[in-house]
Amino acid sequence: MKFTEEHEWLRAEDDVVVVGITEHATTQLGDIVFVELPEVGTTVVKDEEIVVIESVKAASDIMAPIDGEIVEVNTTLADNPALANEDALGAGWFFKIKPSDSSQMDGYMDEAAYNALIA
Amino acid sequence: MSDLLHTPLHQLHVALGAKMVPFAGYSMPVQYPMGVMQEHLHTRKKAGLFDVSHMGQVIIKGADYLAAATALEALIPVDIARLGRDRQRYGFFTNEAGGILDDLMLANRGDHIFMVVNAGCKAADITYLKANLDGFVVIEITDRALLALQGPAAEAVLSALDSKAANMRFMDVTSLSLLGTECWVSRSGYTGEDGYEISVPACQAEALAKELLAHEDVEPVGLGARDSLRLEAGLCLYGQDMDDGLNPVEASLSWAIQKVRRSNGARAAGFPGADIILTALETGTDRHRVGLKPEGRAPMRQGVPLFQSESDANQIGFITSGGFGPSVGGPVAMGIVADGLHQPGTVLYGELRGKRLPVTVTSLPFIPANFKR
């Protein structure tokens, strides 16, 4: 698993990468009440804002961590956005992206480096 | 950050694990470990304890209550003179343009008026009172904390400390003896729930807060849930839902101006902006504060522009307060909209991230008030 400074996690699964946000991020955001996800089939570029998260406190944007095509989104978040708080690293995933350049993953932190960042 | 003021409960907030944020010059708890959503729901179900010590507490004294009340009526367009003894009333300072300088609660305490004003306005309010109430005593109370105990369990919790609490009705004020200390208590709040606001000497505030929190039905609640609770209750926040550029009629606060202060009333006018406000009461205004219910789940927050249709270019209003309403289970908002588009049921469109999403004008409050009248 890789982590970004924007508190996203990326997990490679076969030829796609699953993306969500970390427990640290969901704790900071507070109770999440709305998640707007990109449409399946959208081609996105790194650092493009593609997810909107609304918590009880504020709205935040999540950026595409890598270039690629959105191949699946977590539709259960539409009805149950709190899943992102309850299981940030598992059932609360946001989208799956098919990377156009998987070497972009290499620039991100491993778990130890991320834990040091948020410590 | 270092020059933020602390309330007498600061150490308790920190000990309780609160997330502290700067607010109106104070370091205040925005939430506790329970989180905004649960704190909100707990307040509606049982009781929440809020620290509102940042708000201004002011005493105004003249020869007697009536003298002070009469003088204050020159600044505030409500019936203060005939406010009953040990009763509280909502009001606001107006300016010459008819706008609102601050909103407040004032109480008839027999030989004086006790007033609670917004934290962000209190310095200006006190300067204004002193400048305009020549010959009266205006005292800012700085040695007392202010706690709010809100929710359906509040009566049982507070009357365990002084049984007289149970005899109070909504907007009554009295002195109660809580843990042997005289507290100035009103049966009111800012959540739409039954409850009390308690002015307690600063040195006793932590002991009282701990005693209240020791009750199994009481949880500490921060500013985050205070905002969502008041929004669901349809209550205005000064600086967002009203300000010095909006008159009380536009702000849908006409109910607060009693007949006696209106045209043909026994004490009509005589307050700043009276011409504008009294004319607006008679002829109406071209904009109104309304409740707004966004469709779907996306909250619409302060500043979101409103339109009459999905394509119309002319903005007809804007959101003044908005967010997620935990008890409603969806987004709720208030806003200012043009006259004619303010009737409940009217569908408007809020522009959010480049998309226009439907919003329905809704009567306030979103959650029925639970006061003990």
Short mmCIF file of C-alpha atoms in Angstrom, two decimals:
data_model
loop_
_atom_site.label_atom_id
_atom_site.label_comp_id
_atom_site.label_asym_id
_atom_site.label_seq_id
_atom_site.Cartn_x
_atom_site.Cartn_y
_atom_site.Cartn_z
CA MET A 1 0.00 0.00 0.00
CA LYS A 2 1.18 3.51 -0.85
CA PHE A 3 0.23 6.83 0.70
CA THR A 4 0.14 10.43 -0.58
CA GLU A 5 0.80 13.62 1.31
CA GLU A 6 -2.87 14.39 0.63
CA HIS A 7 -3.75 11.44 2.90
CA GLU A 8 -4.92 9.13 0.16
CA TRP A 9 -4.04 5.45 0.12
CA LEU A 10 -3.42 3.42 -3.04
CA ARG A 11 -3.54 -0.35 -3.22
CA ALA A 12 -2.64 -2.22 -6.40
CA GLU A 13 -5.10 -5.01 -7.24
CA ASP A 14 -4.19 -6.85 -10.43
CA ASP A 15 -4.10 -4.16 -13.13
CA VAL A 16 -6.07 -1.52 -11.24
CA VAL A 17 -5.33 0.67 -8.22
CA VAL A 18 -7.91 1.09 -5.45
CA VAL A 19 -7.90 4.58 -3.87
CA GLY A 20 -9.35 5.86 -0.61
CA ILE A 21 -8.41 8.23 2.19
CA THR A 22 -6.66 7.32 5.41
CA GLU A 23 -8.09 7.02 8.89
CA HIS A 24 -6.03 10.06 9.81
CA ALA A 25 -7.85 12.01 7.09
CA THR A 26 -11.33 10.83 8.09
CA THR A 27 -10.60 11.64 11.73
CA GLN A 28 -9.52 15.14 10.76
CA LEU A 29 -12.56 15.63 8.53
CA GLY A 30 -15.05 14.42 11.12
CA ASP A 31 -18.31 12.71 10.23
CA ILE A 32 -18.52 12.39 6.45
CA VAL A 33 -22.02 13.14 5.16
CA PHE A 34 -21.61 13.27 1.38
CA VAL A 35 -19.19 11.88 -1.19
CA GLU A 36 -19.34 12.84 -4.86
CA LEU A 37 -17.42 10.37 -7.03
CA PRO A 38 -16.25 10.65 -10.64
CA GLU A 39 -18.10 8.82 -13.42
CA VAL A 40 -16.87 5.43 -14.49
CA GLY A 41 -15.01 5.73 -17.77
CA THR A 42 -13.62 9.17 -17.04
CA THR A 43 -9.99 9.70 -17.93
CA VAL A 44 -8.25 11.66 -15.20
CA VAL A 45 -4.86 13.23 -14.79
CA LYS A 46 -2.73 13.37 -11.67
CA ASP A 47 -3.67 16.20 -9.29
CA GLU A 48 -7.06 16.75 -10.94
CA GLU A 49 -9.80 17.21 -8.33
CA ILE A 50 -12.13 14.28 -8.87
CA VAL A 51 -13.86 13.56 -5.55
CA VAL A 52 -15.73 15.95 -3.29
CA ILE A 53 -16.10 14.99 0.35
CA GLU A 54 -18.41 16.89 2.67
CA SER A 55 -18.12 16.38 6.38
CA VAL A 56 -20.22 18.00 9.07
CA LYS A 57 -17.50 20.67 9.13
CA ALA A 58 -16.49 21.46 5.56
CA ALA A 59 -16.09 20.42 1.95
CA SER A 60 -12.78 18.97 0.75
CA ASP A 61 -11.49 17.84 -2.63
CA ILE A 62 -9.61 14.66 -3.36
CA MET A 63 -7.21 14.69 -6.28
CA ALA A 64 -6.41 11.90 -8.70
CA PRO A 65 -3.10 10.50 -7.37
CA ILE A 66 -2.11 9.12 -10.78
CA ASP A 67 -3.10 9.38 -14.45
CA GLY A 68 -5.56 6.80 -15.70
CA GLU A 69 -9.14 5.76 -16.31
CA ILE A 70 -11.76 5.40 -13.58
CA VAL A 71 -13.00 1.82 -13.91
CA GLU A 72 -15.19 1.51 -10.82
CA VAL A 73 -16.52 3.73 -8.02
CA ASN A 74 -17.82 2.76 -4.59
CA THR A 75 -21.53 3.43 -5.12
CA THR A 76 -22.39 2.36 -1.55
CA LEU A 77 -20.81 5.63 -0.37
CA ALA A 78 -23.66 7.58 -1.98
CA ASP A 79 -26.18 6.11 0.47
CA ASN A 80 -23.79 5.49 3.33
CA PRO A 81 -21.00 8.09 3.30
CA ALA A 82 -20.23 7.25 6.95
CA LEU A 83 -18.58 4.07 5.63
CA ALA A 84 -15.55 6.24 4.87
CA ASN A 85 -15.25 7.00 8.60
CA GLU A 86 -16.02 3.48 9.76
CA ASP A 87 -13.72 1.54 7.46
CA ALA A 88 -11.42 4.02 5.76
CA LEU A 89 -8.90 1.48 4.53
CA GLY A 90 -11.44 -1.16 3.49
CA ALA A 91 -15.14 -0.82 2.63
CA GLY A 92 -14.79 2.98 2.52
CA TRP A 93 -12.69 2.97 -0.68
CA PHE A 94 -13.55 5.68 -3.25
CA PHE A 95 -12.62 4.56 -6.75
CA LYS A 96 -10.56 2.14 -8.81
CA ILE A 97 -8.30 3.57 -11.44
CA LYS A 98 -6.54 1.82 -14.32
CA PRO A 99 -3.13 3.53 -14.40
CA SER A 100 -1.72 4.76 -17.68
CA ASP A 101 1.73 4.94 -16.09
CA SER A 102 2.05 2.74 -13.04
CA SER A 103 5.52 4.13 -12.30
CA GLN A 104 3.72 7.19 -10.88
CA MET A 105 3.02 4.99 -7.85
CA ASP A 106 6.72 4.82 -7.07
CA GLY A 107 6.89 8.41 -5.88
CA TYR A 108 4.52 7.80 -2.99
CA MET A 109 5.25 6.89 0.62
CA ASP A 110 5.15 3.47 2.16
CA GLU A 111 3.24 2.95 5.40
CA ALA A 112 6.22 3.66 7.66
CA ALA A 113 6.94 6.96 5.90
CA TYR A 114 3.28 7.94 6.04
CA ASN A 115 3.03 7.12 9.73
CA ALA A 116 6.08 9.29 10.32
CA LEU A 117 4.38 12.12 8.41
CA ILE A 118 1.27 12.10 10.56
CA ALA A 119 3.01 11.37 13.85
CA MET B 1 -2.76 31.90 18.26
CA SER B 2 -1.01 32.56 21.55
CA ASP B 3 -3.12 35.62 22.34
CA LEU B 4 -6.42 33.71 22.19
CA LEU B 5 -8.54 34.15 25.29
CA HIS B 6 -9.49 31.17 27.41
CA THR B 7 -12.85 30.61 29.06
CA PRO B 8 -12.97 29.40 32.68
CA LEU B 9 -13.60 25.89 31.30
CA HIS B 10 -10.52 25.77 29.09
CA GLN B 11 -8.67 23.17 31.11
CA LEU B 12 -11.77 21.00 31.29
CA HIS B 13 -12.19 21.12 27.49
CA VAL B 14 -8.60 20.05 27.01
CA ALA B 15 -8.97 17.29 29.61
CA LEU B 16 -12.12 16.06 27.86
CA GLY B 17 -10.17 15.76 24.59
CA ALA B 18 -11.84 18.65 22.78
CA LYS B 19 -10.52 19.91 19.49
CA MET B 20 -9.92 23.58 20.19
CA VAL B 21 -10.29 26.22 17.49
CA PRO B 22 -10.05 30.02 17.43
CA PHE B 23 -13.49 31.63 17.53
CA ALA B 24 -14.22 35.32 18.12
CA GLY B 25 -10.85 35.75 19.80
CA TYR B 26 -11.27 32.74 22.09
CA SER B 27 -9.92 29.23 22.00
CA MET B 28 -13.17 27.23 21.90
CA PRO B 29 -14.09 23.52 21.63
CA VAL B 30 -15.45 22.76 18.15
CA GLN B 31 -16.03 19.12 19.06
CA TYR B 32 -15.18 16.46 21.62
CA PRO B 33 -14.17 12.86 20.88
CA MET B 34 -17.85 11.91 20.38
CA GLY B 35 -17.89 13.98 17.18
CA VAL B 36 -20.25 16.62 15.81
CA MET B 37 -22.88 14.18 14.54
CA GLN B 38 -23.29 12.22 17.78
CA GLU B 39 -23.04 15.36 19.92
CA HIS B 40 -25.91 16.85 17.91
CA LEU B 41 -28.08 13.73 18.14
CA HIS B 42 -27.33 13.29 21.83
CA THR B 43 -28.50 16.85 22.54
CA ARG B 44 -31.83 16.20 20.82
CA LYS B 45 -32.25 12.87 22.59
CA LYS B 46 -30.90 13.59 26.08
CA ALA B 47 -28.81 16.64 26.97
CA GLY B 48 -25.71 18.48 25.84
CA LEU B 49 -23.55 20.87 27.85
CA PHE B 50 -22.12 23.82 25.92
CA ASP B 51 -19.56 26.38 27.03
CA VAL B 52 -20.78 29.75 25.75
CA SER B 53 -18.64 31.83 28.09
CA HIS B 54 -17.22 33.71 25.11
CA MET B 55 -20.54 35.51 24.77
CA GLY B 56 -20.94 38.93 26.35
CA GLN B 57 -22.86 39.26 29.62
CA VAL B 58 -23.94 42.79 30.41
CA ILE B 59 -25.88 44.44 33.23
CA ILE B 60 -27.69 47.73 32.64
CA LYS B 61 -28.93 49.68 35.64
CA GLY B 62 -30.86 52.91 36.02
CA ALA B 63 -33.00 54.43 38.77
CA ASP B 64 -35.21 51.37 38.32
CA TYR B 65 -36.01 48.74 35.70
CA LEU B 66 -38.43 50.95 33.80
CA ALA B 67 -35.90 53.77 33.48
CA ALA B 68 -33.28 51.42 32.04
CA ALA B 69 -35.82 49.68 29.82
CA THR B 70 -37.11 52.98 28.44
CA ALA B 71 -33.59 54.15 27.64
CA LEU B 72 -32.77 50.84 25.96
CA GLU B 73 -35.88 51.03 23.79
CA ALA B 74 -34.12 53.92 21.99
CA LEU B 75 -31.62 51.35 20.68
CA ILE B 76 -33.70 48.17 20.34
CA PRO B 77 -37.09 47.93 18.53
CA VAL B 78 -38.78 45.59 21.01
CA ASP B 79 -41.07 46.01 24.00
CA ILE B 80 -38.63 46.13 26.90
CA ALA B 81 -40.63 48.40 29.23
CA ARG B 82 -43.47 45.93 29.63
CA LEU B 83 -41.35 42.81 29.74
CA GLY B 84 -42.47 40.98 32.86
CA ARG B 85 -40.27 40.60 35.88
CA ASP B 86 -38.03 37.50 35.59
CA ARG B 87 -38.81 37.19 31.89
CA GLN B 88 -36.44 37.22 28.93
CA ARG B 89 -36.96 38.44 25.38
CA TYR B 90 -35.08 38.28 22.07
CA GLY B 91 -34.02 41.55 20.48
CA PHE B 92 -31.42 43.33 18.37
CA PHE B 93 -29.65 46.65 18.01
CA THR B 94 -30.53 48.41 14.76
CA ASN B 95 -28.61 51.06 12.83
CA GLU B 96 -29.88 54.17 11.02
CA ALA B 97 -30.16 52.18 7.77
CA GLY B 98 -32.42 49.67 9.50
CA GLY B 99 -29.73 47.00 9.55
CA ILE B 100 -28.94 44.81 12.55
CA LEU B 101 -25.82 45.60 14.61
CA ASP B 102 -26.16 42.51 16.80
CA ASP B 103 -28.86 40.24 18.15
CA LEU B 104 -29.25 39.53 21.84
CA MET B 105 -31.28 38.26 24.74
CA LEU B 106 -32.38 40.66 27.46
CA ALA B 107 -34.01 39.89 30.79
CA ASN B 108 -35.95 41.84 33.38
CA ARG B 109 -34.10 41.04 36.61
CA GLY B 110 -36.18 43.34 38.78
CA ASP B 111 -33.81 46.20 39.48
CA HIS B 112 -31.70 45.80 36.34
CA ILE B 113 -31.52 44.42 32.81
CA PHE B 114 -29.32 41.42 32.10
CA MET B 115 -28.25 41.08 28.48
CA VAL B 116 -26.37 38.40 26.57
CA VAL B 117 -24.75 39.44 23.27
CA ASN B 118 -22.64 37.74 20.62
CA ALA B 119 -18.95 37.20 21.33
CA GLY B 120 -17.82 38.78 18.09
CA CYS B 121 -19.86 41.94 18.72
CA LYS B 122 -19.53 42.34 22.47
CA ALA B 123 -16.77 44.97 22.53
CA ALA B 124 -18.65 47.12 20.02
CA ASP B 125 -21.97 46.54 21.81
CA ILE B 126 -20.63 47.64 25.18
CA THR B 127 -18.99 50.72 23.72
CA TYR B 128 -22.27 51.51 21.97
CA LEU B 129 -24.34 51.00 25.13
CA LYS B 130 -22.04 53.18 27.21
CA ALA B 131 -22.06 55.93 24.57
CA ASN B 132 -25.84 55.92 24.24
CA LEU B 133 -27.04 55.29 27.80
CA ASP B 134 -25.75 58.43 29.45
CA GLY B 135 -26.59 58.40 33.15
CA PHE B 136 -27.04 54.62 33.27
CA VAL B 137 -24.64 52.01 34.56
CA VAL B 138 -23.41 49.54 31.92
CA ILE B 139 -21.31 46.74 33.36
CA GLU B 140 -19.66 43.98 31.36
CA ILE B 141 -19.64 40.87 33.51
CA THR B 142 -16.20 39.33 33.12
CA ASP B 143 -16.06 37.13 36.21
CA ARG B 144 -18.80 34.69 35.23
CA ALA B 145 -18.87 31.80 32.79
CA LEU B 146 -21.95 30.99 30.72
CA LEU B 147 -23.02 27.37 30.26
CA ALA B 148 -25.92 26.06 28.20
CA LEU B 149 -27.57 22.79 29.17
CA GLN B 150 -29.82 21.80 26.29
CA GLY B 151 -32.06 18.86 25.51
CA PRO B 152 -35.09 16.99 26.82
CA ALA B 153 -33.20 15.70 29.87
CA ALA B 154 -32.06 19.19 30.88
CA GLU B 155 -34.94 19.76 33.29
CA ALA B 156 -34.35 16.56 35.22
CA VAL B 157 -30.60 17.16 35.35
CA LEU B 158 -30.77 20.75 36.57
CA SER B 159 -33.67 20.30 38.96
CA ALA B 160 -31.66 17.63 40.75
CA LEU B 161 -29.36 20.51 41.78
CA ASP B 162 -32.16 23.02 42.47
CA SER B 163 -35.76 21.87 42.25
CA LYS B 164 -36.86 25.40 41.29
CA ALA B 165 -35.42 24.76 37.79
CA ALA B 166 -38.44 22.57 37.01
CA ASN B 167 -40.88 25.41 37.74
CA MET B 168 -39.39 27.70 35.09
CA ARG B 169 -41.16 28.10 31.74
CA PHE B 170 -39.55 28.92 28.40
CA MET B 171 -37.90 32.38 28.63
CA ASP B 172 -38.22 32.63 32.42
CA VAL B 173 -35.14 33.86 34.28
CA THR B 174 -34.30 33.41 37.93
CA SER B 175 -31.44 32.85 40.34
CA LEU B 176 -30.85 29.24 41.31
CA SER B 177 -28.53 27.86 43.94
CA LEU B 178 -26.37 25.32 42.14
CA LEU B 179 -23.76 23.58 44.32
CA GLY B 180 -24.25 26.37 46.83
CA THR B 181 -23.48 29.10 44.31
CA GLU B 182 -25.94 31.68 43.06
CA CYS B 183 -26.37 31.27 39.32
CA TRP B 184 -28.43 33.44 36.96
CA VAL B 185 -30.46 31.01 34.92
CA SER B 186 -32.77 31.40 31.93
CA ARG B 187 -34.89 28.67 30.42
CA SER B 188 -33.77 29.19 26.84
CA GLY B 189 -31.05 28.29 24.40
CA TYR B 190 -29.92 28.08 20.82
CA THR B 191 -30.80 24.53 19.82
CA GLY B 192 -34.60 24.42 19.49
CA GLU B 193 -34.64 22.12 22.52
CA ASP B 194 -35.80 22.75 26.05
CA GLY B 195 -32.93 23.79 28.25
CA TYR B 196 -31.19 26.41 30.33
CA GLU B 197 -28.46 29.00 30.06
CA ILE B 198 -26.55 29.34 33.31
CA SER B 199 -24.38 32.29 34.30
CA VAL B 200 -22.05 30.98 37.00
CA PRO B 201 -19.14 32.65 38.83
CA ALA B 202 -15.94 31.80 36.94
CA CYS B 203 -14.34 30.17 39.98
CA GLN B 204 -17.28 27.72 40.28
CA ALA B 205 -17.76 27.05 36.58
CA GLU B 206 -15.59 23.97 36.30
CA ALA B 207 -17.13 22.36 39.39
CA LEU B 208 -20.62 22.98 38.03
CA ALA B 209 -19.73 21.71 34.56
CA LYS B 210 -18.21 18.55 36.04
CA GLU B 211 -21.29 17.99 38.20
CA LEU B 212 -23.59 18.33 35.18
CA LEU B 213 -21.35 16.10 33.06
CA ALA B 214 -21.36 13.47 35.80
CA HIS B 215 -25.03 12.82 34.97
CA GLU B 216 -25.27 9.87 32.59
CA ASP B 217 -27.56 11.79 30.23
CA VAL B 218 -25.20 14.75 29.74
CA GLU B 219 -22.36 14.94 27.21
CA PRO B 220 -20.14 17.90 26.36
CA VAL B 221 -21.04 19.48 23.01
CA GLY B 222 -18.89 21.80 20.92
CA LEU B 223 -19.46 24.69 18.54
CA GLY B 224 -19.82 22.34 15.56
CA ALA B 225 -23.01 20.75 16.85
CA ARG B 226 -24.17 24.08 18.28
CA ASP B 227 -24.20 25.37 14.71
CA SER B 228 -26.06 22.38 13.22
CA LEU B 229 -28.57 22.39 16.09
CA ARG B 230 -29.40 26.09 15.69
CA LEU B 231 -29.59 25.73 11.91
CA GLU B 232 -32.13 22.89 12.14
CA ALA B 233 -34.03 25.06 14.66
CA GLY B 234 -34.13 27.88 12.09
CA LEU B 235 -32.26 30.25 14.40
CA CYS B 236 -30.16 33.03 12.90
CA LEU B 237 -26.42 33.37 13.32
CA TYR B 238 -25.31 37.00 13.39
CA GLY B 239 -22.86 37.75 10.56
CA GLN B 240 -24.32 35.02 8.37
CA ASP B 241 -28.12 35.03 8.34
CA MET B 242 -28.34 38.68 9.32
CA ASP B 243 -25.99 41.62 9.51
CA ASP B 244 -25.87 45.39 9.37
CA GLY B 245 -26.94 45.35 5.72
CA LEU B 246 -30.20 43.48 6.29
CA ASN B 247 -33.19 44.89 8.12
CA PRO B 248 -35.21 42.77 10.58
CA VAL B 249 -38.11 42.41 8.14
CA GLU B 250 -35.80 41.10 5.41
CA ALA B 251 -34.24 38.79 8.00
CA SER B 252 -37.75 37.41 8.76
CA LEU B 253 -37.48 38.65 12.34
CA SER B 254 -40.60 40.84 12.27
CA TRP B 255 -42.10 38.62 15.00
CA ALA B 256 -39.56 40.08 17.43
CA ILE B 257 -40.93 43.63 17.00
CA GLN B 258 -44.02 43.88 19.18
CA LYS B 259 -47.06 45.92 18.09
CA VAL B 260 -46.37 48.57 20.72
CA ARG B 261 -43.18 49.57 18.84
CA ARG B 262 -44.78 49.51 15.38
CA SER B 263 -46.65 52.33 13.64
CA ASN B 264 -49.70 53.36 15.71
CA GLY B 265 -48.31 51.53 18.74
CA ALA B 266 -48.19 53.34 22.10
CA ARG B 267 -44.37 53.53 21.89
CA ALA B 268 -44.01 53.41 18.11
CA ALA B 269 -40.61 54.03 16.51
CA GLY B 270 -37.94 55.88 18.50
CA PHE B 271 -35.13 53.45 17.58
CA PRO B 272 -32.41 53.73 14.91
CA GLY B 273 -33.73 53.02 11.42
CA ALA B 274 -37.36 53.13 12.59
CA ASP B 275 -38.61 54.81 9.39
CA ILE B 276 -37.10 52.11 7.21
CA ILE B 277 -38.09 49.20 9.43
CA LEU B 278 -41.66 50.34 10.10
CA THR B 279 -42.20 51.08 6.41
CA ALA B 280 -40.86 47.62 5.55
CA LEU B 281 -43.28 46.07 8.04
CA GLU B 282 -46.19 47.76 6.27
CA THR B 283 -45.18 47.55 2.62
CA GLY B 284 -43.02 44.46 2.62
CA THR B 285 -39.48 43.99 1.34
CA ASP B 286 -37.97 42.71 -1.87
CA ARG B 287 -36.04 39.90 -0.19
CA HIS B 288 -36.60 37.49 2.68
CA ARG B 289 -34.67 35.03 4.82
CA VAL B 290 -36.12 31.55 4.26
CA GLY B 291 -35.42 27.93 5.05
CA LEU B 292 -33.99 25.93 2.15
CA LYS B 293 -33.86 22.17 1.72
CA PRO B 294 -31.33 21.00 -0.88
CA GLU B 295 -32.39 17.82 -2.69
CA GLY B 296 -30.09 14.85 -2.44
CA ARG B 297 -27.25 14.66 0.06
CA ALA B 298 -24.86 17.43 -0.94
CA PRO B 299 -24.76 20.22 1.65
CA MET B 300 -24.99 23.79 0.34
CA ARG B 301 -22.98 26.10 2.52
CA GLN B 302 -22.76 29.85 3.08
CA GLY B 303 -22.26 31.80 -0.15
CA VAL B 304 -23.80 29.34 -2.63
CA PRO B 305 -25.68 31.48 -5.21
CA LEU B 306 -29.35 30.74 -5.91
CA PHE B 307 -31.18 30.95 -9.24
CA GLN B 308 -34.79 30.68 -10.37
CA SER B 309 -34.12 27.98 -12.94
CA GLU B 310 -31.38 25.69 -14.19
CA SER B 311 -30.40 28.18 -16.88
CA ASP B 312 -31.47 31.66 -15.78
CA ALA B 313 -28.48 34.01 -15.54
CA ASN B 314 -29.88 36.28 -12.83
CA GLN B 315 -28.95 35.38 -9.30
CA ILE B 316 -32.03 35.71 -7.06
CA GLY B 317 -30.49 34.91 -3.70
CA PHE B 318 -27.77 33.13 -1.79
CA ILE B 319 -27.27 30.67 1.03
CA THR B 320 -26.45 32.34 4.36
CA SER B 321 -25.98 29.19 6.47
CA GLY B 322 -25.95 25.61 5.35
CA GLY B 323 -24.70 22.20 6.22
CA PHE B 324 -25.76 18.72 7.13
CA GLY B 325 -28.61 18.40 9.60
CA PRO B 326 -28.00 15.23 11.61
CA SER B 327 -31.59 15.06 12.93
CA VAL B 328 -33.06 15.85 9.50
CA GLY B 329 -30.71 13.26 8.02
CA GLY B 330 -29.79 15.45 5.10
CA PRO B 331 -28.62 18.89 4.08
CA VAL B 332 -30.40 21.96 5.44
CA ALA B 333 -29.82 25.65 4.80
CA MET B 334 -31.13 29.15 5.19
CA GLY B 335 -30.75 31.92 2.68
CA ILE B 336 -31.91 35.25 1.38
CA VAL B 337 -34.19 35.05 -1.67
CA ALA B 338 -36.09 37.58 -3.77
CA ASP B 339 -39.67 38.47 -2.90
CA GLY B 340 -42.11 36.25 -4.77
CA LEU B 341 -39.72 33.30 -4.65
CA HIS B 342 -39.90 32.97 -0.88
CA GLN B 343 -43.08 30.89 -0.48
CA PRO B 344 -42.60 27.39 0.95
CA GLY B 345 -42.58 24.83 -1.85
CA THR B 346 -40.87 27.11 -4.36
CA VAL B 347 -38.08 25.22 -6.13
CA LEU B 348 -34.88 27.18 -6.68
CA TYR B 349 -31.44 26.11 -7.86
CA GLY B 350 -28.19 26.39 -5.96
CA GLU B 351 -25.00 26.45 -7.99
CA LEU B 352 -22.55 24.01 -6.45
CA ARG B 353 -19.24 23.27 -8.13
CA GLY B 354 -20.59 24.47 -11.46
CA LYS B 355 -23.78 22.42 -11.28
CA ARG B 356 -27.23 23.74 -10.48
CA LEU B 357 -29.02 21.53 -7.98
CA PRO B 358 -32.63 21.93 -6.82
CA VAL B 359 -33.37 23.50 -3.45
CA THR B 360 -36.89 23.83 -2.04
CA VAL B 361 -38.00 26.81 0.04
CA THR B 362 -39.11 25.29 3.34
CA SER B 363 -40.83 26.73 6.39
CA LEU B 364 -38.65 26.97 9.49
CA PRO B 365 -37.78 25.29 11.77
CA PHE B 366 -36.67 22.03 10.15
CA ILE B 367 -37.12 20.28 13.50
CA PRO B 368 -40.12 21.29 15.63
CA ALA B 369 -39.15 23.29 18.70
CA ASN B 370 -39.30 21.39 21.97
CA PHE B 371 -39.75 24.27 24.42
CA LYS B 372 -41.56 24.12 27.75
CA ARG B 373 -43.98 27.00 27.22
#
